[in-house]
Tab-separated table of C-alpha atoms and ligand atoms in Angstrom:
chain	number	residue	atom	x	y	z
A	1314	MET	CA	-17.740	14.791	-9.659
A	1315	ALA	CA	-16.201	17.883	-8.435
A	1316	LEU	CA	-16.406	17.988	-4.426
A	1317	ASN	CA	-17.434	21.351	-3.141
A	1318	ALA	CA	-16.448	23.352	-0.345
A	1319	ASP	CA	-17.329	21.291	2.980
A	1320	GLU	CA	-16.783	17.918	1.372
A	1321	ALA	CA	-13.158	18.823	0.871
A	1322	TYR	CA	-12.685	20.144	3.549
A	1323	HIS	CA	-14.304	17.202	5.262
A	1324	VAL	CA	-11.373	15.222	3.020
A	1325	GLY	CA	-8.616	17.910	4.356
A	1326	LEU	CA	-9.352	16.669	7.806
A	1327	VAL	CA	-8.843	13.041	7.410
A	1328	ALA	CA	-5.580	13.980	5.837
A	1329	TYR	CA	-4.575	16.011	8.933
A	1330	ASN	CA	-5.683	13.375	11.277
A	1331	GLU	CA	-3.767	10.421	9.272
A	1332	ASP	CA	-0.794	12.842	9.415
A	1333	LYS	CA	-0.567	13.800	5.575
A	1334	PHE	CA	0.031	17.196	6.437
A	1335	GLN	CA	0.930	18.256	2.445
A	1336	HIS	CA	-2.307	16.654	1.529
A	1337	ALA	CA	-4.550	17.979	4.032
A	1338	PHE	CA	-2.848	21.883	3.201
A	1339	LEU	CA	-4.255	21.219	-0.869
A	1340	TRP	CA	-7.460	20.027	0.358
A	1341	PHE	CA	-7.486	23.199	2.491
A	1342	LEU	CA	-6.642	25.196	-0.727
A	1343	TYR	CA	-8.928	23.813	-3.006
A	1344	SER	CA	-11.995	24.576	-0.413
A	1345	LEU	CA	-10.701	27.743	0.093
A	1346	ASP	CA	-11.113	28.505	-3.817
A	1347	ARG	CA	-14.524	26.940	-3.457
A	1348	LEU	CA	-16.314	28.336	-0.843
A	1349	THR	CA	-19.572	30.225	-1.422
A	1350	GLN	CA	-22.423	31.955	0.640
A	1351	TYR	CA	-23.798	28.376	1.081
A	1352	SER	CA	-20.656	26.396	2.281
A	1353	VAL	CA	-20.942	25.051	5.933
A	1354	THR	CA	-17.840	25.225	6.248
A	1355	THR	CA	-16.160	29.207	7.025
A	1356	LYS	CA	-13.205	31.235	6.163
A	1357	GLN	CA	-11.575	31.207	9.401
A	1358	GLN	CA	-11.565	26.954	9.530
A	1359	LEU	CA	-9.898	26.814	6.275
A	1360	LEU	CA	-7.434	30.002	7.644
A	1361	ARG	CA	-6.842	28.032	11.061
A	1362	HIS	CA	-6.240	24.845	9.465
A	1363	LEU	CA	-4.168	25.633	6.343
A	1364	SER	CA	-2.101	27.447	8.848
A	1365	LEU	CA	-1.448	24.239	11.413
A	1366	SER	CA	-1.098	22.217	8.370
A	1367	SER	CA	2.049	24.660	6.829
A	1368	TYR	CA	3.344	24.577	10.465
A	1369	GLN	CA	2.968	20.521	10.764
A	1370	PHE	CA	5.677	20.044	7.399
A	1371	GLY	CA	7.772	22.843	8.104
A	1372	ASN	CA	7.106	25.692	6.092
A	1373	LEU	CA	6.609	28.812	8.807
A	1374	PRO	CA	6.399	31.394	6.306
A	1375	MET	CA	3.302	29.453	4.883
A	1376	ALA	CA	1.946	29.142	8.263
A	1377	ILE	CA	2.558	32.754	9.490
A	1378	TYR	CA	0.820	33.877	6.107
A	1379	PHE	CA	-2.206	32.411	6.710
A	1380	GLY	CA	-2.019	33.368	10.082
A	1381	GLN	CA	-1.987	36.595	9.860
A	1382	GLN	CA	-4.908	36.168	7.318
A	1383	LEU	CA	-7.138	34.641	10.448
A	1384	LEU	CA	-5.956	37.737	12.454
A	1385	ASN	CA	-6.719	40.575	10.271
A	1386	LEU	CA	-10.603	38.414	9.616
A	1387	ASP	CA	-10.594	38.014	13.509
A	1388	PRO	CA	-8.759	40.211	15.577
A	1389	THR	CA	-9.929	39.137	18.836
A	1390	ASN	CA	-8.745	35.231	17.681
A	1391	ASP	CA	-6.452	35.034	20.793
A	1392	ASP	CA	-5.913	31.514	19.915
A	1393	ILE	CA	-4.571	32.207	16.856
A	1394	LYS	CA	-2.396	35.004	18.238
A	1395	VAL	CA	-0.593	32.683	20.389
A	1396	LEU	CA	0.245	30.136	17.526
A	1397	LEU	CA	1.476	33.115	15.472
A	1398	ASP	CA	3.871	34.060	17.978
A	1399	LEU	CA	5.279	30.805	18.157
A	1400	TYR	CA	5.731	30.596	14.266
A	1401	ARG	CA	7.572	34.030	14.191
A	1402	ARG	CA	9.488	32.993	17.080
A	1403	LEU	CA	10.363	29.937	15.347
A	1404	ARG	CA	10.740	31.136	12.336
A	1405	PHE	CA	13.824	33.479	13.774
A	1406	GLN	CA	15.618	30.082	14.867
A	1407	ARG	CA	15.225	28.299	11.723
A	1408	THR	CA	15.918	28.674	8.326
A	1409	SER	CA	14.298	25.375	6.053
A	1410	ASN	CA	11.212	26.192	4.077
A	1411	PRO	CA	10.036	22.812	2.689
A	1412	ASP	CA	8.061	23.117	-1.127
A	1413	ILE	CA	4.337	22.272	-0.559
A	1414	LEU	CA	4.753	21.611	-4.551
A	1415	ARG	CA	7.245	19.103	-4.106
A	1416	LEU	CA	5.515	16.292	-1.482
A	1417	SER	CA	8.391	13.845	-0.116
A	1418	ASN	CA	9.928	11.299	-2.779
A	1419	GLU	CA	9.084	8.407	-1.281
A	1420	SER	CA	4.930	8.954	-1.332
A	1421	SER	CA	5.046	10.703	-4.234
A	1422	LYS	CA	6.199	7.030	-6.347
A	1423	TYR	CA	3.780	5.318	-4.259
A	1424	GLU	CA	1.230	7.658	-5.102
A	1425	THR	CA	2.080	8.031	-8.963
A	1426	LEU	CA	2.121	4.468	-9.415
A	1427	CYS	CA	-0.949	3.727	-7.680
A	1428	ARG	CA	-2.642	6.303	-10.428
A	1429	GLY	CA	-1.315	4.472	-13.085
A	1430	GLU	CA	1.201	7.268	-14.267
A	1431	VAL	CA	4.833	5.684	-13.888
A	1432	ASP	CA	4.859	1.922	-14.538
A	1433	GLU	CA	8.506	1.706	-15.571
A	1434	ARG	CA	7.704	-1.508	-17.597
A	1435	THR	CA	7.259	0.946	-20.453
A	1436	SER	CA	10.731	0.102	-21.310
A	1437	LYS	CA	12.773	-1.817	-23.616
A	1438	ARG	CA	13.378	-4.406	-20.623
A	1439	GLN	CA	9.533	-5.217	-20.466
A	1440	ARG	CA	9.808	-6.618	-24.150
A	1441	ALA	CA	12.224	-8.842	-22.825
A	1442	LEU	CA	10.094	-10.523	-20.688
A	1443	SER	CA	8.321	-13.489	-21.653
A	1444	CYS	CA	5.106	-15.985	-20.622
A	1445	ARG	CA	5.332	-19.667	-20.603
A	1446	TYR	CA	2.585	-22.791	-19.985
A	1447	SER	CA	4.825	-24.937	-16.980
A	1448	THR	CA	4.760	-28.090	-15.823
A	1449	GLY	CA	6.951	-27.077	-12.420
A	1450	GLY	CA	10.107	-29.400	-14.165
A	1451	GLY	CA	7.376	-32.237	-14.863
A	1452	ASN	CA	5.598	-32.367	-11.686
A	1453	PRO	CA	2.842	-35.113	-12.557
A	1454	ARG	CA	-0.056	-32.903	-11.356
A	1455	LEU	CA	0.520	-30.262	-13.901
A	1456	MET	CA	1.424	-32.501	-16.612
A	1457	TYR	CA	-2.355	-32.210	-18.502
A	1458	SER	CA	-3.043	-29.036	-17.015
A	1459	PRO	CA	-0.344	-26.691	-17.256
A	1460	VAL	CA	0.183	-23.468	-14.902
A	1461	LYS	CA	0.219	-19.813	-17.204
A	1462	GLU	CA	3.128	-18.005	-15.810
A	1463	GLU	CA	3.832	-14.494	-17.051
A	1464	VAL	CA	6.888	-12.651	-16.130
A	1465	GLU	CA	5.912	-9.458	-14.995
A	1466	TRP	CA	9.162	-8.334	-14.158
A	1467	ASP	CA	13.067	-9.810	-14.082
A	1468	GLU	CA	14.531	-8.305	-10.868
A	1469	PRO	CA	13.270	-8.916	-8.587
A	1470	ARG	CA	11.448	-11.931	-10.637
A	1471	ILE	CA	7.552	-10.869	-10.254
A	1472	ILE	CA	5.876	-13.639	-11.774
A	1473	ARG	CA	2.314	-13.749	-12.587
A	1474	TYR	CA	-0.120	-17.559	-12.357
A	1475	HIS	CA	-2.725	-16.690	-14.503
A	1476	ASP	CA	-6.423	-19.378	-14.018
A	1477	ILE	CA	-4.964	-20.325	-10.654
A	1478	ILE	CA	-8.069	-20.374	-8.968
A	1479	SER	CA	-11.361	-20.988	-10.272
A	1480	ASP	CA	-14.205	-18.448	-9.854
A	1481	ARG	CA	-16.079	-21.429	-8.011
A	1482	GLU	CA	-12.895	-21.684	-5.588
A	1483	ILE	CA	-12.995	-18.187	-5.325
A	1484	GLU	CA	-16.864	-17.962	-4.816
A	1485	ILE	CA	-16.544	-20.771	-1.465
A	1486	LEU	CA	-13.426	-19.185	0.056
A	1487	LYS	CA	-14.880	-15.246	0.372
A	1488	ASN	CA	-18.503	-17.112	1.379
A	1489	ILE	CA	-16.554	-18.878	4.203
A	1490	SER	CA	-14.753	-15.892	5.088
A	1491	ARG	CA	-17.733	-13.483	5.053
A	1492	PRO	CA	-18.820	-13.963	8.736
A	1493	LEU	CA	-15.065	-14.049	10.213
A	1494	LEU	CA	-13.474	-10.997	8.784
A	1495	SER	CA	-12.277	-8.659	11.153
A	1496	ARG	CA	-10.103	-5.598	10.933
A	1497	SER	CA	-6.358	-6.460	9.353
A	1498	LYS	CA	-3.407	-5.968	11.663
A	1499	VAL	CA	0.266	-4.923	11.509
A	1500	TYR	CA	3.346	-6.388	13.179
A	1501	GLN	CA	5.047	-3.039	15.235
A	1502	ASP	CA	7.643	-3.496	17.547
A	1503	GLY	CA	7.125	-6.866	18.985
A	1504	TRP	CA	2.602	-6.651	18.713
A	1505	ASP	CA	-0.485	-7.017	16.514
A	1506	THR	CA	-2.049	-3.499	15.977
A	1507	VAL	CA	-4.550	-1.420	14.367
A	1508	SER	CA	-2.784	0.945	12.126
A	1509	GLN	CA	-4.051	3.293	9.453
A	1510	ASP	CA	-0.875	2.163	7.161
A	1511	ARG	CA	-3.389	-1.037	6.803
A	1512	VAL	CA	-7.172	-0.669	6.312
A	1513	SER	CA	-8.594	-3.884	5.149
A	1514	GLN	CA	-10.564	-6.519	7.023
A	1515	SER	CA	-9.264	-10.661	6.956
A	1516	VAL	CA	-9.035	-13.843	8.160
A	1517	PHE	CA	-6.643	-16.656	8.370
A	1518	LEU	CA	-8.236	-19.833	7.558
A	1519	GLN	CA	-7.384	-22.836	9.013
A	1520	ASP	CA	-8.628	-26.410	7.941
A	1521	ASP	CA	-10.450	-25.579	5.251
A	1522	PRO	CA	-10.485	-28.140	2.114
A	1523	VAL	CA	-10.737	-25.179	-0.407
A	1524	ALA	CA	-7.732	-23.484	0.808
A	1525	THR	CA	-5.678	-27.106	1.128
A	1526	ARG	CA	-6.520	-27.382	-2.488
A	1527	VAL	CA	-5.578	-23.843	-3.282
A	1528	SER	CA	-2.584	-24.514	-1.432
A	1529	GLN	CA	-1.249	-27.293	-2.932
A	1530	ARG	CA	-1.521	-25.975	-6.321
A	1531	ILE	CA	0.859	-23.038	-4.972
A	1532	ALA	CA	3.352	-25.740	-3.950
A	1533	ASP	CA	2.637	-27.233	-7.662
A	1534	ALA	CA	3.368	-23.878	-9.457
A	1535	THR	CA	6.086	-22.769	-7.311
A	1536	GLY	CA	8.333	-25.782	-6.391
A	1537	LEU	CA	7.974	-24.969	-2.714
A	1538	SER	CA	7.096	-26.684	0.069
A	1539	MET	CA	4.000	-25.457	2.066
A	1540	GLU	CA	5.154	-27.227	5.286
A	1541	THR	CA	5.896	-24.188	7.405
A	1542	ALA	CA	3.691	-21.792	5.300
A	1543	GLU	CA	1.411	-19.866	6.870
A	1544	SER	CA	-2.275	-20.613	6.462
A	1545	LEU	CA	-4.244	-18.978	3.737
A	1546	LEU	CA	-5.270	-15.598	4.998
A	1547	VAL	CA	-8.239	-14.011	2.917
A	1548	GLN	CA	-8.147	-9.925	2.583
A	1549	ASN	CA	-10.912	-7.603	1.603
A	1550	TYR	CA	-10.806	-3.907	0.651
A	1551	GLY	CA	-13.428	-1.796	0.765
A	1552	ILE	CA	-13.448	1.859	-0.465
A	1553	GLY	CA	-10.286	3.825	0.655
A	1554	GLY	CA	-8.821	0.437	1.821
A	1555	ARG	CA	-4.981	0.064	1.228
A	1556	PHE	CA	-1.964	-1.782	2.633
A	1557	GLU	CA	0.800	1.352	3.000
A	1558	PRO	CA	4.337	0.379	1.379
A	1559	HIS	CA	5.892	-2.111	3.509
A	1560	TYR	CA	8.266	-5.317	3.426
A	1561	ASP	CA	6.490	-8.498	4.118
A	1562	ALA	CA	9.556	-10.077	5.605
A	1563	LEU	CA	9.068	-9.787	9.346
A	1564	GLU	CA	13.101	-10.004	9.441
A	1565	THR	CA	13.056	-12.174	12.385
A	1566	GLY	CA	16.352	-13.290	11.701
A	1567	VAL	CA	14.718	-17.176	11.470
A	1568	ASN	CA	12.479	-19.113	9.190
A	1569	ASP	CA	11.105	-15.863	7.536
A	1570	ARG	CA	8.539	-15.345	5.140
A	1571	ILE	CA	10.602	-16.512	2.118
A	1572	ALA	CA	8.049	-15.678	-0.691
A	1573	THR	CA	4.733	-13.927	-0.980
A	1574	PHE	CA	2.075	-16.018	-3.308
A	1575	LEU	CA	-0.966	-13.397	-3.786
A	1576	ILE	CA	-3.835	-14.372	-4.943
A	1577	TYR	CA	-6.286	-11.746	-6.984
A	1578	MET	CA	-10.098	-12.871	-6.305
A	1579	SER	CA	-11.704	-9.984	-7.774
A	1580	ASP	CA	-11.320	-7.431	-10.295
A	1581	VAL	CA	-11.060	-3.581	-8.906
A	1582	GLY	CA	-13.075	-1.016	-10.939
A	1583	MET	CA	-10.201	1.469	-10.117
A	1584	GLY	CA	-7.798	1.309	-7.849
A	1585	GLY	CA	-6.042	-1.044	-5.811
A	1586	ALA	CA	-3.251	-1.991	-7.922
A	1587	THR	CA	-0.071	-3.768	-6.049
A	1588	VAL	CA	2.774	-1.223	-6.718
A	1589	PHE	CA	6.349	-1.462	-5.696
A	1590	PRO	CA	7.821	1.706	-5.599
A	1591	ASP	CA	11.540	1.184	-5.669
A	1592	ILE	CA	11.238	-0.728	-8.932
A	1593	GLY	CA	8.467	0.846	-10.364
A	1594	VAL	CA	6.164	-1.897	-11.049
A	1595	ALA	CA	2.402	-1.887	-10.798
A	1596	THR	CA	0.535	-5.171	-11.283
A	1597	LYS	CA	-3.233	-4.539	-11.407
A	1598	PRO	CA	-6.053	-7.050	-9.788
A	1599	LYS	CA	-7.325	-9.469	-12.234
A	1600	LYS	CA	-9.685	-12.215	-10.847
A	1601	GLY	CA	-8.416	-15.249	-11.148
A	1602	SER	CA	-4.739	-14.634	-11.387
A	1603	ALA	CA	-1.710	-14.734	-8.561
A	1604	VAL	CA	1.284	-12.730	-8.544
A	1605	PHE	CA	4.551	-14.421	-6.860
A	1606	TRP	CA	7.807	-13.632	-5.728
A	1607	TYR	CA	10.819	-13.954	-3.263
A	1608	ASN	CA	11.117	-11.448	-0.846
A	1609	LEU	CA	14.621	-12.712	0.586
A	1610	HIS	CA	17.652	-13.444	-1.693
A	1611	LYS	CA	19.223	-16.706	-1.924
A	1612	ASN	CA	21.247	-15.809	0.729
A	1613	GLY	CA	18.682	-14.825	3.273
A	1614	GLU	CA	18.831	-11.226	3.616
A	1615	LEU	CA	15.705	-9.472	2.923
A	1616	ASP	CA	15.514	-8.030	-0.932
A	1617	LEU	CA	15.204	-4.138	-0.476
A	1618	ASN	CA	13.333	-3.851	-3.943
A	1619	THR	CA	10.317	-5.753	-2.748
A	1620	ARG	CA	8.665	-2.919	-0.365
A	1621	HIS	CA	5.419	-3.124	-2.122
A	1622	ALA	CA	1.560	-1.576	-1.279
A	1623	GLY	CA	-1.348	-2.532	-1.996
A	1624	CYS	CA	-3.094	1.167	-3.419
A	1625	PRO	CA	-6.579	2.858	-2.214
A	1626	VAL	CA	-9.290	0.728	-3.660
A	1627	LEU	CA	-11.533	3.864	-5.575
A	1628	VAL	CA	-14.529	2.068	-7.079
A	1629	GLY	CA	-15.363	-1.268	-6.012
A	1630	ASN	CA	-14.611	-3.799	-3.823
A	1631	LYS	CA	-10.982	-5.953	-3.594
A	1632	TRP	CA	-10.456	-9.297	-2.341
A	1633	VAL	CA	-6.649	-11.617	-2.165
A	1634	ALA	CA	-5.446	-14.580	-0.468
A	1635	ASN	CA	-2.223	-14.124	0.553
A	1636	LYS	CA	-0.142	-17.311	0.756
A	1637	TRP	CA	3.446	-16.110	2.701
A	1638	ILE	CA	5.784	-19.300	2.336
A	1639	HIS	CA	8.307	-19.772	4.859
A	1640	GLU	CA	12.146	-20.189	4.679
A	1641	PHE	CA	12.091	-23.791	6.536
A	1642	GLY	CA	11.470	-26.980	4.265
A	1643	GLN	CA	13.043	-24.993	0.783
A	1644	GLU	CA	16.402	-25.800	1.483
A	1645	PHE	CA	16.731	-28.063	-1.265
A	1646	LYS	CA	14.270	-26.319	-3.398
A	1647	ARG	CA	15.658	-22.881	-3.955
A	1648	PRO	CA	19.043	-23.771	-2.453
A	1649	CYS	CA	20.663	-21.209	-0.165
A	1650	SER	CA	23.578	-18.861	-1.866
A	1651	LEU	CA	27.150	-19.160	-0.937
A	1652	SER	CA	27.538	-15.493	-2.346
A	1653	GLU	CA	27.281	-12.509	-0.446
A	1654	TRP	CA	25.719	-10.924	-3.261
A	1655	GLU	CA	22.657	-13.249	-4.421
B	2816	AKG	O1	-3.230	-5.902	-1.462
B	2816	AKG	C1	-2.595	-6.005	-2.081
B	2816	AKG	O2	-2.298	-5.796	-3.398
B	2816	AKG	C2	-1.188	-6.140	-1.054
B	2816	AKG	C3	-1.742	-6.560	-0.175
B	2816	AKG	C4	-0.541	-7.332	0.980
B	2816	AKG	O3	0.554	-6.296	0.440
B	2816	AKG	C5	-0.151	-7.483	1.883
B	2816	AKG	O4	-1.278	-8.080	2.411
B	2816	AKG	O5	0.670	-8.053	2.922
B	2817	FE2	FE1	2.617	-7.605	1.496
């Protein structure tokens, strides 16, 4: 399905309002290209926004070019005259002209992973990865029903647990959560705030019997203590829902989030993978499975390679449940290292 000029203009405005000026620019260009006599959007609007977004991402020649086009079309437009004056003055003082075709490295890696284009595990390295049934080193609760562990990546180690939660448990958790969901927040400058970086709804489930059972299973599978873990956070993403690249560790210095156990409670039609841009790994939601990784090295330092994101959901609906496991209580389960490097 191709978007028409009006739809593309609207998408561009959303991107513009989220400070994604390079993306916005490309949408405005696309819209301009598809403008017809039936479009509600005008050429003037598009030229103005092409000029503004070019200025915002630092390409003054482009900002001047589109500004001038607008002025040619609408010579009485005082607003654009003022802007053009400003751009020309700035152009005189500045030289750098970022290339629109090269989006910033950071976002392009994240986005290409989300599109499923560059999962780096196609290499020889992936063939060395393994899967096994684990009893958690002889845990009595797992002797007759071992967990299915698959190593998704070796460094940092990312483990997928298959069939870690039943469909029935998932239904119960979703049903309990649905009426309690509210907009998720991010921790910023000491506050929990609503942010465009995290578009989802969530709820921490306290004292729920199913959540407690799941928590016990996480303890069994990982061998870690849940005594200091946070309650289970059930999260729901609608279309466009996402969580931009971030670390789960809060870097508080004490009792930080040592590990993350992320349970997929739905499949997702398209999009919604969890991606690790710095190591080039994408894990796809698979209902009933979970992924697990340590956010901190054994020496307590943040593992910089654990930066990750929840990609935008394109088709369908995504449900996950997070269990954030903390440092206290793991002293004998995951002893710290005396080495600076581990
Ligand atoms: O939804 C995902 O795939 C990732 C979620 C996540 O990273 C988080 O909630 O911290
Ligand atoms: Fe996260």
